[in-house]
CSV table of C-alpha atoms in Angstrom, one decimal:
chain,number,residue,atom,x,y,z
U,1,UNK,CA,-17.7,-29.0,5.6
U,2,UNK,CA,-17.6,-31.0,2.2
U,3,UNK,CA,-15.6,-33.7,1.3
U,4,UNK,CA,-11.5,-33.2,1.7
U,5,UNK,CA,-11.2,-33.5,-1.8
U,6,UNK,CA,-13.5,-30.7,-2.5
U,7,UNK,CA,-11.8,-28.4,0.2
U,8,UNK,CA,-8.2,-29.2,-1.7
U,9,UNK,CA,-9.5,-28.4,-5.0
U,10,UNK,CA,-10.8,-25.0,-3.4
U,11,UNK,CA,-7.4,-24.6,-2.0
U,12,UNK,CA,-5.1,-25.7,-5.1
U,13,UNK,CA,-7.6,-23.2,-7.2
U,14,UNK,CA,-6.7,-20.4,-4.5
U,15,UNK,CA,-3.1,-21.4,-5.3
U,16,UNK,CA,-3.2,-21.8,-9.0
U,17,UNK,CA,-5.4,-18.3,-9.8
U,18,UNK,CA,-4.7,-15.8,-6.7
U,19,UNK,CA,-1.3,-16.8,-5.4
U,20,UNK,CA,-2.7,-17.6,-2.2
U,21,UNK,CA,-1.9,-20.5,0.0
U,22,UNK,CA,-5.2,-21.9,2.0
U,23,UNK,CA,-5.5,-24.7,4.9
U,24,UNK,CA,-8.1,-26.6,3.1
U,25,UNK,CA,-9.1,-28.3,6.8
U,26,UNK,CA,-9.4,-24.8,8.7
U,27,UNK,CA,-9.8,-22.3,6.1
U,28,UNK,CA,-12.3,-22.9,3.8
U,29,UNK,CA,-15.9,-24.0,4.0
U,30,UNK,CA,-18.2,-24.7,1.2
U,31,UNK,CA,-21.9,-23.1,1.0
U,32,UNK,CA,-24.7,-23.5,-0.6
U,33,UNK,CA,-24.3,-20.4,-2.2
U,34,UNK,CA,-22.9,-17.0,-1.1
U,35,UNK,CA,-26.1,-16.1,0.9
U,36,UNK,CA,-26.1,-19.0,3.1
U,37,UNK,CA,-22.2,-17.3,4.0
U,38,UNK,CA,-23.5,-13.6,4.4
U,39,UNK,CA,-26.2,-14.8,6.6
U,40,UNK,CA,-23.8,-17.1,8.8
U,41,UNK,CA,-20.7,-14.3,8.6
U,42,UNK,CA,-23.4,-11.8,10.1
U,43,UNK,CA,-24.9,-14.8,12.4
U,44,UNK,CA,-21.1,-15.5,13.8
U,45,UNK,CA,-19.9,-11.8,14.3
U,46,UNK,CA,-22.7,-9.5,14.5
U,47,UNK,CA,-25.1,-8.9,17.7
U,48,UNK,CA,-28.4,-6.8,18.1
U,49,UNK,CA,-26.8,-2.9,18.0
U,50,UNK,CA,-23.8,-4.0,16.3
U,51,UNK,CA,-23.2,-1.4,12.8
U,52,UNK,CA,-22.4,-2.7,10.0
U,53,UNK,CA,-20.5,-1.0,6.6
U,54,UNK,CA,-22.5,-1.6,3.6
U,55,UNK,CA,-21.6,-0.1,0.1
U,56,UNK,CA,-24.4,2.1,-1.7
U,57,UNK,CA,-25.1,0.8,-4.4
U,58,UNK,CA,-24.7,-2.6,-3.5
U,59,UNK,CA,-25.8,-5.8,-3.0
U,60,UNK,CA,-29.3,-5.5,-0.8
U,61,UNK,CA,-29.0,-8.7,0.6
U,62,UNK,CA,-25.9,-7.6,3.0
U,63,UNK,CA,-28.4,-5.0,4.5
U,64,UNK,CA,-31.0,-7.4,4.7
U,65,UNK,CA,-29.3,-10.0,6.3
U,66,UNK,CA,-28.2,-7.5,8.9
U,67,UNK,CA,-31.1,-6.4,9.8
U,68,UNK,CA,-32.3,-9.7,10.2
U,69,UNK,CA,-30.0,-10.2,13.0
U,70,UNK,CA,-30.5,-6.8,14.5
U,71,UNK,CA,-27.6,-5.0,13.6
U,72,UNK,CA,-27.7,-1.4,12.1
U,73,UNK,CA,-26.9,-0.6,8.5
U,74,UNK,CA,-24.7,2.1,7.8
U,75,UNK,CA,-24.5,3.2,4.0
U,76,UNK,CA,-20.8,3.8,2.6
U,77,UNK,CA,-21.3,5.7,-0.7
U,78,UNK,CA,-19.5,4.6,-3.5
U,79,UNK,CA,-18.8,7.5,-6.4
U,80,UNK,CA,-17.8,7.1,-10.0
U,81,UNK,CA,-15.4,10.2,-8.4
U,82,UNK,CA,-13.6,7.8,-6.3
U,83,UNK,CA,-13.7,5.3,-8.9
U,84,UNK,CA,-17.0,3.3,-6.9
U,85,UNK,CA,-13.8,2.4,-4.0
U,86,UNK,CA,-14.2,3.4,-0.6
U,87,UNK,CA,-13.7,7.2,0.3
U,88,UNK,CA,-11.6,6.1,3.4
U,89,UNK,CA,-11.1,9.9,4.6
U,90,UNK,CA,-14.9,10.0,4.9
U,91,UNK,CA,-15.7,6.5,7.0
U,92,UNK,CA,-12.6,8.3,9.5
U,93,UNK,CA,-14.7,10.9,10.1
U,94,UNK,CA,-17.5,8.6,11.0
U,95,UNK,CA,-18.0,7.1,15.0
U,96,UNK,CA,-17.1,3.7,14.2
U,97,UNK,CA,-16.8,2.3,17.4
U,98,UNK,CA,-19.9,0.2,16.8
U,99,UNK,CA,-19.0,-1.4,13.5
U,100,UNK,CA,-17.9,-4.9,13.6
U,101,UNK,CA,-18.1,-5.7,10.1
U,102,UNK,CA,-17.6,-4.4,6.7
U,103,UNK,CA,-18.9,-5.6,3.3
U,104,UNK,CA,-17.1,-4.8,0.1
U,105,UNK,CA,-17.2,-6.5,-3.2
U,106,UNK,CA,-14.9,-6.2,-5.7
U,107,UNK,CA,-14.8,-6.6,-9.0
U,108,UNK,CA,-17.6,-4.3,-7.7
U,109,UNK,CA,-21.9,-5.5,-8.9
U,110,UNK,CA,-22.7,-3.0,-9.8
U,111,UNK,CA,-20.4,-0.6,-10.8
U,112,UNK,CA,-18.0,-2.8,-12.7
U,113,UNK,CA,-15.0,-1.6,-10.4
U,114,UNK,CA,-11.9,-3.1,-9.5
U,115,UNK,CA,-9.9,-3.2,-6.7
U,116,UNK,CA,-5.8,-3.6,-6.6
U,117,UNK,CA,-3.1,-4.3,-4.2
U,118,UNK,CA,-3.2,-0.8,-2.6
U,119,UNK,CA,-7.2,-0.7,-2.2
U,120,UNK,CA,-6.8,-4.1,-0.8
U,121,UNK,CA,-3.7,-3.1,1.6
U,122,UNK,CA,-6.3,0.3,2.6
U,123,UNK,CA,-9.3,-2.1,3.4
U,124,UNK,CA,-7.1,-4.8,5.8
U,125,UNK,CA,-5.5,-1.7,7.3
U,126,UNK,CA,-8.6,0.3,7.9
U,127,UNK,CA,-10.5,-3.1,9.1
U,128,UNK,CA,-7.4,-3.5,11.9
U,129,UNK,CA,-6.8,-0.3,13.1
U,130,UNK,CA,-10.9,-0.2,14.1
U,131,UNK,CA,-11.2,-3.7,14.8
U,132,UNK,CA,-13.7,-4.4,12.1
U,133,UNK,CA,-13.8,-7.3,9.7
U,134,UNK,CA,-13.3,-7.0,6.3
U,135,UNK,CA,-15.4,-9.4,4.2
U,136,UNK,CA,-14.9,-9.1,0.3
U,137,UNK,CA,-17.9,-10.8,-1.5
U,138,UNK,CA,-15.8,-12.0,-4.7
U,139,UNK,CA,-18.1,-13.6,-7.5
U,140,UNK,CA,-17.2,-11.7,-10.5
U,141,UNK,CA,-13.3,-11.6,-10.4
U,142,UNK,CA,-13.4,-14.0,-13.8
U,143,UNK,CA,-16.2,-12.3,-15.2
U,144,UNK,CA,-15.0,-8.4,-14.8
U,145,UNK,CA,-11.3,-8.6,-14.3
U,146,UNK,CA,-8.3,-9.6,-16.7
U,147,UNK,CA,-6.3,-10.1,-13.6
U,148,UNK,CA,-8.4,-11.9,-11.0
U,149,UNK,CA,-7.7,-10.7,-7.5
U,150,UNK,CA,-8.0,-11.8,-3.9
U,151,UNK,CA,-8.2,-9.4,-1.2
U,152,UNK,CA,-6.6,-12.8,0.6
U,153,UNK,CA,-3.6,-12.4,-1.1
U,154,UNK,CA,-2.6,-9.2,0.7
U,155,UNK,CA,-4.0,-10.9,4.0
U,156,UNK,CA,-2.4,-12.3,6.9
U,157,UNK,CA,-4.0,-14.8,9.4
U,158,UNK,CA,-4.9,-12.5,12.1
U,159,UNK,CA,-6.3,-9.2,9.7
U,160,UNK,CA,-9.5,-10.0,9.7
U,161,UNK,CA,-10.4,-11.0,6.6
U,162,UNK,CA,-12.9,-13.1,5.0
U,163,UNK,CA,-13.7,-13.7,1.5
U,164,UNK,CA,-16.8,-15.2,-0.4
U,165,UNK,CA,-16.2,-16.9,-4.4
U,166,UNK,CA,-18.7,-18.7,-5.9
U,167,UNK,CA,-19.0,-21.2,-8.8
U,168,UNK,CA,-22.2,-19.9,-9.9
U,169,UNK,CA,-20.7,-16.8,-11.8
U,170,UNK,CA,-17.6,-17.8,-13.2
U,171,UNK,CA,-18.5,-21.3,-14.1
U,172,UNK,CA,-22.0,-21.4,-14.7
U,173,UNK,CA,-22.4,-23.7,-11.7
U,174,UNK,CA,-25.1,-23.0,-9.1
């Protein structure tokens, strides 16, 4: 869990640079790095023939990890026509009865993109009308964003939501 001091600093930063307000006792848990919580997010909600949402291009380690615990992949194309964000018209198209979780990442490796308030509203919505959680994988939002965003910010408790930041990226600290 790391120390309470650590957890409070998480939170205060969450405060200070999102505008979001975090229960450092119940809502946030350090990692060894943001692996360690892809692999434990897909350990905790995934099960053998579960799908899961995984952007194209992406991060490979989201497919990886959920093949590792037997879940599906199923590829979500990202286009510089949609400006690399989520065609949403397409994935409604698409049986999703089977997806439990949903991987996103934005400011986006390795397009560059960014998502805003609406693309954030459009992912929590989408994630709670099918029931499927929504984890945004957030380590460049210093490094490719003049406006830092959390997709927690537009979150309530029960959405769905789950967000990854690491110190590696935007403070050189691995």
């Amino acid at each position: 869990r790391g120390t309470n001091d650590f957890r409070k600093a998480i939170a205060e930063f969450y405060q200070n640079f999102y505008d979001v307000n975090l229960n450092s006792e119940t809502e946030i848990l350090p990692l060894m790095g943001s692996k360690e919580g892809i692999t434990h997010i897909s350990m905790a909600f995934l099960n053998e023939g579960d799908e899961v949402l995984v952007p194209n291009p992406g991060y490979p380690t989201y497919a990886a990890v959920s093949r590792l615990v037997g879940a599906s992949t199923v590829l979500y194309d990202l286009s510089e026509k949609t400006g690399w964000l989520p065609n949403f018209e397409q994935l409604e198209k698409r049986d999703l009865s089977r997806v439990k979780l949903m991987w996103v990442n934005y400011p986006n490796m390795p397009t560059g993109a960014v998502a805003k308030k609406a693309i954030f509203e459009q992912l929590i919505a989408f994630g709670k009308k099918h029931r499927i959680l929504i984890v945004n994988d957030n380590p460049y939002s210093f490094i490719l964003n003049e406006e830092p965003e959390s997709i927690l910010k537009y979150a309530n408790d029960a959405d769905g939501v789950l967000e990854l930041k690491s110190l590696s990226k935007s403070f050189n600290m691995s």
